Every structure is written in C-alpha cells, then in structure tokens.
Tab-separated table of C-alpha atoms and ligand atoms in Angstrom:
chain	number	residue	atom	x	y	z
A	1	MET	CA	-1.182	26.821	1.561
A	2	ASN	CA	1.293	29.124	0.867
A	3	ARG	CA	3.685	26.335	-1.468
A	4	THR	CA	6.322	28.385	-2.010
A	5	ALA	CA	6.624	28.684	1.347
A	6	LYS	CA	7.348	24.416	1.811
A	7	LYS	CA	10.921	23.376	2.795
A	8	THR	CA	12.548	20.181	1.047
A	9	GLU	CA	15.831	18.893	0.189
A	10	LEU	CA	17.456	17.089	-2.025
A	11	ILE	CA	17.546	13.286	-1.615
A	12	ASN	CA	19.246	9.950	-3.437
A	13	CYS	CA	17.201	6.699	-3.869
A	14	HIS	CA	16.021	5.676	-0.895
A	15	ILE	CA	16.609	1.810	-2.047
A	16	CYS	CA	19.950	1.974	-3.231
A	17	GLN	CA	21.167	5.562	-2.503
A	18	SER	CA	22.329	6.238	-6.297
A	19	TYR	CA	22.018	10.325	-6.789
A	20	LYS	CA	21.401	9.403	-10.566
A	21	TYR	CA	17.973	10.429	-11.144
A	22	LYS	CA	15.865	11.701	-14.416
A	23	LYS	CA	12.379	13.961	-13.404
A	24	ILE	CA	9.642	12.402	-15.165
A	25	LEU	CA	7.259	14.759	-13.504
A	26	THR	CA	6.536	18.523	-11.985
A	27	LYS	CA	3.375	18.895	-9.881
A	28	PHE	CA	2.638	21.247	-7.375
A	29	GLU	CA	5.359	22.599	-7.933
A	30	MET	CA	7.618	19.111	-6.619
A	31	ASN	CA	9.354	16.483	-8.807
A	32	LEU	CA	8.845	13.171	-8.706
A	33	VAL	CA	11.898	11.456	-10.214
A	34	LYS	CA	12.954	7.938	-11.304
A	35	CYS	CA	16.204	6.753	-10.029
A	36	MET	CA	18.708	6.041	-12.843
A	37	GLU	CA	19.818	2.794	-11.205
A	38	CYS	CA	17.034	0.268	-9.615
A	39	GLY	CA	14.168	2.425	-10.996
A	40	LEU	CA	12.781	3.508	-8.749
A	41	VAL	CA	9.980	6.810	-9.050
A	42	TYR	CA	9.995	8.848	-5.970
A	43	ALA	CA	9.857	12.548	-4.631
A	44	ASN	CA	12.787	15.025	-5.012
A	45	PRO	CA	13.180	17.270	-3.532
A	46	ILE	CA	11.039	16.192	-0.725
A	47	LEU	CA	9.662	17.260	1.804
A	48	GLN	CA	11.572	18.248	5.275
A	49	GLU	CA	10.019	16.161	8.393
A	50	SER	CA	8.308	19.763	9.850
A	51	GLU	CA	6.003	19.968	6.713
A	52	LEU	CA	5.019	16.461	7.328
A	53	PHE	CA	2.338	17.312	10.265
A	54	LYS	CA	1.202	20.224	7.680
A	55	ARG	CA	-0.849	17.978	5.777
A	56	TYR	CA	-2.416	15.973	8.444
A	57	THR	CA	-4.756	18.881	9.158
A	58	ASP	CA	-8.293	18.251	11.078
A	59	SER	CA	-9.910	19.043	8.455
A	60	PHE	CA	-8.104	16.888	6.222
A	61	PHE	CA	-9.105	13.691	8.691
A	62	PHE	CA	-12.727	15.164	8.987
A	63	ASP	CA	-13.680	16.035	5.378
A	64	GLU	CA	-11.126	14.130	3.162
A	65	TYR	CA	-10.518	10.637	5.170
A	66	LEU	CA	-13.219	9.986	7.003
A	67	PRO	CA	-15.692	10.269	4.118
A	68	ALA	CA	-13.018	7.932	2.544
A	69	PHE	CA	-14.338	5.636	4.637
A	70	LYS	CA	-18.147	6.351	4.591
A	71	ALA	CA	-17.344	6.965	8.926
A	72	LEU	CA	-18.633	10.565	10.509
A	73	PRO	CA	-17.667	12.111	13.094
A	74	THR	CA	-18.694	10.434	15.630
A	75	TYR	CA	-19.699	7.000	13.589
A	76	TYR	CA	-18.299	4.353	10.997
A	77	ASP	CA	-19.774	1.241	9.552
A	78	LEU	CA	-17.830	-1.898	10.473
A	79	GLY	CA	-19.442	-3.306	7.642
A	80	ALA	CA	-17.983	-1.246	5.579
A	81	ILE	CA	-14.730	-0.882	7.379
A	82	ARG	CA	-14.519	-4.743	6.836
A	83	SER	CA	-15.636	-4.531	2.679
A	84	HIS	CA	-12.708	-1.769	2.285
A	85	PHE	CA	-10.115	-4.006	4.226
A	86	PHE	CA	-11.560	-7.482	2.671
A	87	ILE	CA	-8.474	-8.673	1.212
A	88	PHE	CA	-5.781	-7.722	3.690
A	89	LEU	CA	-8.199	-9.202	6.316
A	90	GLN	CA	-8.557	-12.610	4.008
A	91	LEU	CA	-4.929	-12.570	4.271
A	92	ILE	CA	-4.160	-11.510	8.284
A	93	ALA	CA	-6.727	-14.536	8.350
A	94	LYS	CA	-3.740	-16.953	7.232
A	95	PHE	CA	-1.359	-16.168	9.378
A	96	PHE	CA	-3.452	-16.053	12.454
A	97	THR	CA	-3.857	-18.689	15.643
A	98	PRO	CA	-4.463	-16.962	19.355
A	99	GLY	CA	-2.643	-15.276	20.997
A	100	LYS	CA	-0.729	-13.471	17.284
A	101	ARG	CA	0.160	-9.935	18.059
A	102	LEU	CA	-0.970	-7.361	15.123
A	103	LEU	CA	1.199	-4.022	15.071
A	104	ASP	CA	-0.638	-1.307	12.188
A	105	VAL	CA	1.536	0.941	10.709
A	106	GLY	CA	0.047	4.239	9.703
A	107	CYS	CA	-3.529	3.069	11.557
A	108	GLY	CA	-4.905	6.134	10.926
A	109	ALA	CA	-8.653	6.008	12.376
A	110	GLY	CA	-8.031	2.543	13.488
A	111	PHE	CA	-10.734	0.612	11.421
A	112	PHE	CA	-8.379	-2.048	10.179
A	113	LEU	CA	-6.652	-2.420	13.832
A	114	LYS	CA	-10.574	-2.953	14.968
A	115	ALA	CA	-11.322	-5.234	11.476
A	116	ALA	CA	-8.091	-7.183	12.943
A	117	GLU	CA	-9.283	-7.151	16.183
A	118	GLU	CA	-12.510	-8.549	15.876
A	119	THR	CA	-10.971	-11.608	14.422
A	120	GLY	CA	-8.751	-12.567	17.462
A	121	TRP	CA	-5.601	-10.750	16.601
A	122	GLU	CA	-4.098	-8.232	19.651
A	123	ALA	CA	-3.911	-5.456	17.663
A	124	GLU	CA	-2.152	-2.006	18.430
A	125	GLY	CA	-1.144	0.803	15.800
A	126	VAL	CA	0.982	3.132	15.261
A	127	GLU	CA	-0.131	6.908	13.844
A	128	LEU	CA	1.606	9.985	13.580
A	129	SER	CA	-1.529	12.523	13.102
A	130	SER	CA	-3.135	13.362	16.182
A	131	VAL	CA	-6.586	13.682	15.230
A	132	ALA	CA	-6.719	10.480	14.216
A	133	SER	CA	-5.083	8.806	17.253
A	134	LYS	CA	-7.648	10.533	19.009
A	135	TYR	CA	-10.625	9.474	16.470
A	136	ALA	CA	-8.752	5.718	17.209
A	137	LYS	CA	-8.504	5.945	20.480
A	138	ASN	CA	-11.932	7.469	21.524
A	139	ILE	CA	-14.655	6.188	18.496
A	140	VAL	CA	-12.726	3.122	17.459
A	141	LYS	CA	-12.017	2.164	21.000
A	142	VAL	CA	-8.256	0.371	19.974
A	143	LYS	CA	-4.643	1.280	21.333
A	144	VAL	CA	-3.062	3.337	19.448
A	145	HIS	CA	0.924	5.000	19.817
A	146	GLU	CA	0.778	8.419	18.372
A	147	GLY	CA	4.571	9.154	16.842
A	148	LYS	CA	6.649	7.944	14.201
A	149	LEU	CA	7.436	4.315	14.343
A	150	GLU	CA	11.306	4.990	14.610
A	151	ASP	CA	10.774	7.397	17.856
A	152	LEU	CA	8.714	5.242	19.049
A	153	HIS	CA	11.018	2.305	20.519
A	154	LEU	CA	8.352	-0.220	20.789
A	155	PRO	CA	10.389	-3.509	21.825
A	156	ALA	CA	12.473	-5.608	19.777
A	157	ASP	CA	10.409	-9.300	18.168
A	158	LYS	CA	6.728	-8.227	19.981
A	159	PHE	CA	4.771	-8.228	16.719
A	160	ASP	CA	4.302	-11.423	14.421
A	161	LEU	CA	2.582	-9.618	11.564
A	162	VAL	CA	2.983	-5.964	11.062
A	163	ALA	CA	1.051	-4.431	8.273
A	164	LEU	CA	1.475	-1.344	5.565
A	165	ILE	CA	-1.659	-0.513	4.286
A	166	ASP	CA	-1.324	2.537	1.724
A	167	THR	CA	0.978	4.078	3.961
A	168	ILE	CA	4.477	2.983	2.671
A	169	GLU	CA	4.151	5.965	-0.514
A	170	HIS	CA	4.558	8.077	2.656
A	171	LEU	CA	7.190	7.551	4.352
A	172	ARG	CA	9.947	9.935	4.583
A	173	ASN	CA	12.638	7.098	4.771
A	174	PRO	CA	10.766	3.775	4.113
A	175	LEU	CA	13.836	1.845	4.248
A	176	LEU	CA	14.603	2.949	7.805
A	177	THR	CA	10.659	1.954	8.670
A	178	LEU	CA	11.207	-1.643	7.214
A	179	LYS	CA	14.606	-1.904	8.841
A	180	GLU	CA	12.581	-1.046	11.952
A	181	ILE	CA	9.292	-2.968	11.431
A	182	ASN	CA	12.330	-6.020	11.580
A	183	ARG	CA	13.665	-5.201	14.397
A	184	ILE	CA	10.132	-5.702	15.768
A	185	LEU	CA	8.578	-8.744	14.255
A	186	THR	CA	9.693	-11.688	15.919
A	187	LYS	CA	11.329	-14.361	13.931
A	188	GLU	CA	9.941	-15.226	10.756
A	189	GLY	CA	7.126	-12.095	11.586
A	190	ILE	CA	5.045	-11.710	8.614
A	191	LEU	CA	4.899	-8.238	6.701
A	192	LEU	CA	2.213	-7.201	4.613
A	193	ILE	CA	2.169	-4.082	2.441
A	194	GLY	CA	-0.673	-2.659	0.247
A	195	THR	CA	0.383	0.187	-1.851
A	196	PRO	CA	-0.277	1.575	-5.143
A	197	ASP	CA	1.358	0.542	-8.587
A	198	PHE	CA	3.341	2.773	-10.678
A	199	ASP	CA	2.643	0.709	-13.524
A	200	SER	CA	-1.263	0.522	-13.195
A	201	LEU	CA	-3.293	1.539	-16.457
A	202	SER	CA	-4.821	4.485	-14.321
A	203	ARG	CA	-1.744	5.862	-14.654
A	204	LEU	CA	-1.250	6.035	-18.506
A	205	LEU	CA	-5.126	7.038	-18.984
A	206	LEU	CA	-5.563	9.482	-16.567
A	207	ARG	CA	-1.623	10.226	-16.700
A	208	GLU	CA	0.261	13.279	-14.335
A	209	SER	CA	-3.668	13.585	-13.169
A	210	TRP	CA	-3.872	10.536	-11.238
A	211	ALA	CA	-4.059	11.822	-7.385
A	212	VAL	CA	-1.450	8.954	-6.600
A	213	LEU	CA	1.666	11.005	-8.680
A	214	SER	CA	1.875	13.553	-5.750
A	215	PRO	CA	5.394	13.960	-4.666
A	216	GLU	CA	3.952	16.709	-1.873
A	217	GLU	CA	2.376	13.591	0.397
A	218	HIS	CA	3.029	10.168	-2.084
A	219	PHE	CA	7.468	10.408	-1.564
A	220	ALA	CA	8.057	7.101	-3.406
A	221	ILE	CA	5.773	5.308	-5.658
A	222	PHE	CA	6.737	1.683	-5.606
A	223	SER	CA	6.285	-0.641	-9.291
A	224	HIS	CA	6.637	-4.887	-8.624
A	225	ASN	CA	10.494	-4.503	-9.128
A	226	THR	CA	11.015	-1.287	-6.773
A	227	LEU	CA	9.062	-2.856	-4.242
A	228	SER	CA	10.179	-6.387	-4.039
A	229	TYR	CA	13.598	-4.317	-4.102
A	230	ILE	CA	13.044	-2.863	-1.139
A	231	ILE	CA	11.305	-5.227	1.066
A	232	GLN	CA	14.362	-7.327	0.873
A	233	LYS	CA	16.890	-4.795	1.324
A	234	ALA	CA	14.683	-4.664	4.572
A	235	ASN	CA	16.292	-8.348	5.840
A	236	PHE	CA	12.803	-9.720	4.243
A	237	ARG	CA	12.255	-12.988	1.774
A	238	VAL	CA	9.326	-12.383	-0.094
A	239	LEU	CA	6.708	-14.555	-0.443
A	240	GLY	CA	4.586	-13.437	-2.921
A	241	ILE	CA	3.278	-9.314	-4.649
A	242	ARG	CA	0.363	-9.528	-6.944
A	243	ASN	CA	-1.370	-7.106	-8.600
A	244	LEU	CA	-5.261	-6.594	-7.973
A	245	LEU	CA	-7.103	-5.724	-10.876
A	246	GLN	CA	-9.340	-2.924	-9.625
A	247	PHE	CA	-9.680	0.821	-10.490
A	248	ASN	CA	-10.591	4.127	-9.258
A	249	PRO	CA	-11.296	7.015	-11.718
A	250	GLU	CA	-12.211	8.726	-9.066
A	251	TYR	CA	-8.815	9.606	-7.645
A	252	THR	CA	-7.104	11.876	-10.350
A	253	HIS	CA	-6.680	15.802	-9.442
A	254	ASP	CA	-8.831	16.846	-12.311
A	255	LYS	CA	-12.266	15.892	-13.451
A	256	LYS	CA	-12.760	18.199	-16.072
A	257	ARG	CA	-10.668	15.938	-17.853
A	258	LEU	CA	-11.948	13.657	-20.806
A	259	SER	CA	-9.046	10.827	-19.966
A	260	TYR	CA	-11.278	11.015	-16.802
A	261	TYR	CA	-14.602	10.629	-18.095
A	262	VAL	CA	-13.509	7.863	-21.165
A	263	PHE	CA	-11.759	5.930	-18.170
A	264	LYS	CA	-15.196	6.497	-15.587
A	265	SER	CA	-17.459	4.659	-18.694
A	266	LEU	CA	-14.690	2.344	-19.328
A	267	ASN	CA	-14.067	1.386	-15.555
A	268	LYS	CA	-17.923	1.107	-15.831
A	269	LYS	CA	-17.892	-1.290	-18.401
A	270	LEU	CA	-15.664	-3.458	-17.290
A	271	GLU	CA	-16.738	-3.578	-13.855
A	272	SER	CA	-20.478	-4.910	-15.213
A	273	LEU	CA	-18.523	-7.944	-17.226
A	274	LYS	CA	-18.733	-10.951	-15.602
A	275	LYS	CA	-15.292	-11.845	-16.869
A	276	MET	CA	-13.904	-9.149	-14.740
A	277	GLU	CA	-15.548	-10.612	-11.736
A	278	LYS	CA	-13.762	-13.536	-13.064
A	279	THR	CA	-10.941	-12.257	-13.023
A	280	GLN	CA	-11.148	-10.515	-9.419
A	281	LEU	CA	-11.772	-13.496	-8.052
A	282	TYR	CA	-9.221	-15.204	-9.819
A	283	GLU	CA	-6.804	-12.498	-8.734
A	284	TYR	CA	-8.507	-13.110	-5.031
A	285	ALA	CA	-7.862	-16.978	-4.620
A	286	ASP	CA	-4.151	-16.087	-5.951
A	287	ILE	CA	-3.571	-13.652	-3.906
A	288	MET	CA	-4.573	-16.600	-0.809
A	289	LEU	CA	-1.934	-19.222	-1.937
A	290	ILE	CA	0.866	-16.379	-0.532
A	291	GLU	CA	0.729	-18.409	2.695
A	292	GLU	CA	3.757	-19.255	4.681
A	293	LYS	CA	2.474	-22.839	5.994
A	294	ASN	CA	3.244	-24.327	3.074
A	295	PRO	CA	5.136	-21.787	0.665
A	296	LYS	CA	5.379	-25.214	-2.177
A	297	ASN	CA	1.261	-24.215	-2.882
A	298	ILE	CA	1.974	-21.693	-5.713
A	299	GLN	CA	4.191	-24.686	-7.873
A	300	ASN	CA	1.028	-27.020	-6.820
A	301	PHE	CA	-1.369	-24.613	-8.027
A	302	ASN	CA	0.200	-24.660	-11.491
A	303	SER	CA	0.741	-28.405	-11.845
A	304	ASP	CA	-2.704	-29.128	-10.678
A	305	LEU	CA	-3.925	-27.162	-13.425
A	306	ASN	CA	-5.665	-29.005	-16.856
A	307	PRO	CA	-3.968	-27.981	-19.672
A	308	ALA	CA	-6.747	-25.438	-20.476
A	309	ARG	CA	-6.225	-24.137	-17.144
A	310	ARG	CA	-2.779	-24.008	-17.190
A	311	THR	CA	-3.511	-22.026	-20.666
A	312	LYS	CA	-5.580	-19.359	-19.110
A	313	ARG	CA	-3.062	-18.559	-16.269
A	314	THR	CA	-0.279	-18.135	-18.397
A	315	ILE	CA	-2.443	-15.701	-20.643
A	316	HIS	CA	-3.582	-13.875	-17.346
A	317	LYS	CA	0.175	-14.095	-16.413
A	318	TRP	CA	1.557	-12.492	-19.573
A	319	SER	CA	-1.412	-9.378	-19.975
A	320	LYS	CA	-0.965	-8.138	-16.503
A	321	LYS	CA	2.489	-7.255	-18.033
A	322	TRP	CA	0.035	-4.211	-18.871
A	323	LEU	CA	-3.403	-4.308	-17.671
A	324	ARG	CA	-2.618	-4.047	-14.178
A	325	GLY	CA	-4.701	-2.668	-11.561
A	326	ASP	CA	-4.070	0.243	-8.833
A	327	THR	CA	-2.544	-2.091	-6.486
A	328	LEU	CA	-0.149	-4.264	-5.408
A	329	VAL	CA	-0.340	-6.319	-2.290
A	330	ALA	CA	3.007	-7.834	-1.355
A	331	VAL	CA	3.417	-10.387	1.953
A	332	ALA	CA	6.934	-11.271	3.317
A	333	LYS	CA	9.105	-12.596	6.658
A	334	LYS	CA	11.841	-11.485	8.068
A	335	THR	CA	15.007	-13.269	7.392
A	336	ASN	CA	17.657	-11.698	9.889
A	337	GLY	CA	19.839	-11.005	6.609
A	338	LYS	CA	20.608	-14.609	5.949
A	339	LYS	CA	19.946	-14.947	2.298
A	340	THR	CA	16.849	-18.437	2.051
B	1	ZN	ZN1	18.091	3.574	-6.599
C-alpha cells in the first residue's frame, strides 16, 4: 500500500470539539493525539472518507477477519461464535423479551447477529464492507443493510437494542453515529458497546506496537471516562461501564520485541492461575448486574455482601485503576435528552 498517497484532514476532538491536543504517537505515518480538554485519544489528521473502503478489502476479510473467528469462506462454527461473543450474548439476554429488535452496527460477517437471532431476537445488521455483507447474507444468512448507518435512513424508534461491538473505534464520526443510533432506538432503548480500553495494561507493556494503536483504522481509542462522556453527549444514560481482565498479547504489530515475549509468558501464567479465573468470573457476574429492570442491583450487591467480601470488592475496584484488561463494555439507555 502506498501510504503517502492517503488523503487525510485535520479535525477537532470528536467529543468536545476542542482543537487543542498533544501528539502522543506517530505510526504508519499518522498521528494519534490526546484532546487537552476531555482526554480523548484520536487520529488527527484523520483519513478521509474515500480512504475507508481501501482498508476493508477481500483479502483483509478472508485472510485476517474470518480466521479470527475460526471461519472459512463457506463455513463457520456457531459454537466458536457463541464463545467469542459470550459476554455480549449474556448481556443482551438481560434485555430480551419476544418480539424485540436488535441492530448490530458494524456487524462484519454477521456472526453476532446469527448468535443473537438464535436466542430469539429479531436481528438486523449494518455493514460498510461489501465482501462482509455478502458473506453475512449468503453464508450466515442474516439480514444486513450494506452501507453507512447515517446514510441508510432507517426508521426512527425501530430497534430495542443497538450493539456496537469492536466498531466505535473504527467510526469517522462516532458522536454523529451515536446520535443516529439514539434516533432509531425505541423509547428507553439500549445501547451496547464493546471497544478497546486505552488504559489497558497491554498498552503499557506492548507500547506503540499494541495493534489497537493504529491511527489508520482506529480513529478514536476510548478510556472509561471518554467512553462515558461520548455516550452521555449522544443523549444516553450510562447504566454501567466495565473493564474485562482479559489480554491478547498476539494483538501486536511487532512480534520481534522482547516485550511481546515477556507479555505472552506473563499472560500464560496469569491464565493458569485459579485466582485469575475467579477474578474473571467475578467480573462477569459484576457485568451482569448492569440491568435495565433493577438499577438498584449494584447498590444491593454491595450492601448484601459480608465485610470480607466487601473488602475484596473494594480491593478489586482499586486494583482496576491500573490492572486493566483490553476491553471496555458499556451499556446505556436512551434518555431523549432529559437529564436523569
Ligand atoms: Zn475533547
């Protein structure tokens, strides 16, 4: 790819519109900057819209995307898909009643859609890439709208839940897309987001080789605070944001680095620890408390615990300030602009 031929443009912060930023990294001849007002990390200058389609080629889809799901050009394993999306499937089940409609924005090959459909949701997807949309329609056999969400003009108040899984970081204008999602959601509809955490330990260990830091495809990389901020700015009420203590040392641009080997063996050790497994189960349980029907659950959960478990929870909360996994999960509810 001829990188120098890329068309780019300077932008203001996606959330607060500030033009003040400091550069934190240059990679693939592009910059990642941090907004000096709200702290958002974003690509600036950003690739122009016409450049977007160049990334999502057939070879990317067949050589990188499908293998990540252990899928082949004409075959996919629903069991592998279910375990890949385990936490998200558990979460959407919380909000399900028969007849409810789900939209997956940036649905790729439609795997999450298929898994959601199997649990009863009336599911549709939106996907920019034509090769992924075709696969979703012909192989996975799910309903997909090909194009950009904002251009599709889907009906207002149509969906009960909209999912953005590993998508928001790829959006050229994430606030605009969130506002469009707000419009097409039903009253008190649910927004579900899964995205990389800028404050992950992976970034501290792998440094600039961490593949999430990729300004030519990840245009905004969120932290707990900036994700919460953009969600609220799009007129949602945050029901909960959690970081999951899981790492993927393979997600690096430089496997020759010592830090990669150190991280890989550290992660192997961590994964074999019973305590780590317990912590992950604990975090899953905690995530499941993000619930529409009983928002007081989290409070009850705290007060119901005995002192020893309460202390454990406090230690966990404190340690999460620095021991952070790769993924942020957020659940929010449409508020129609009214403060709650
Ligand atoms: Zn900002």
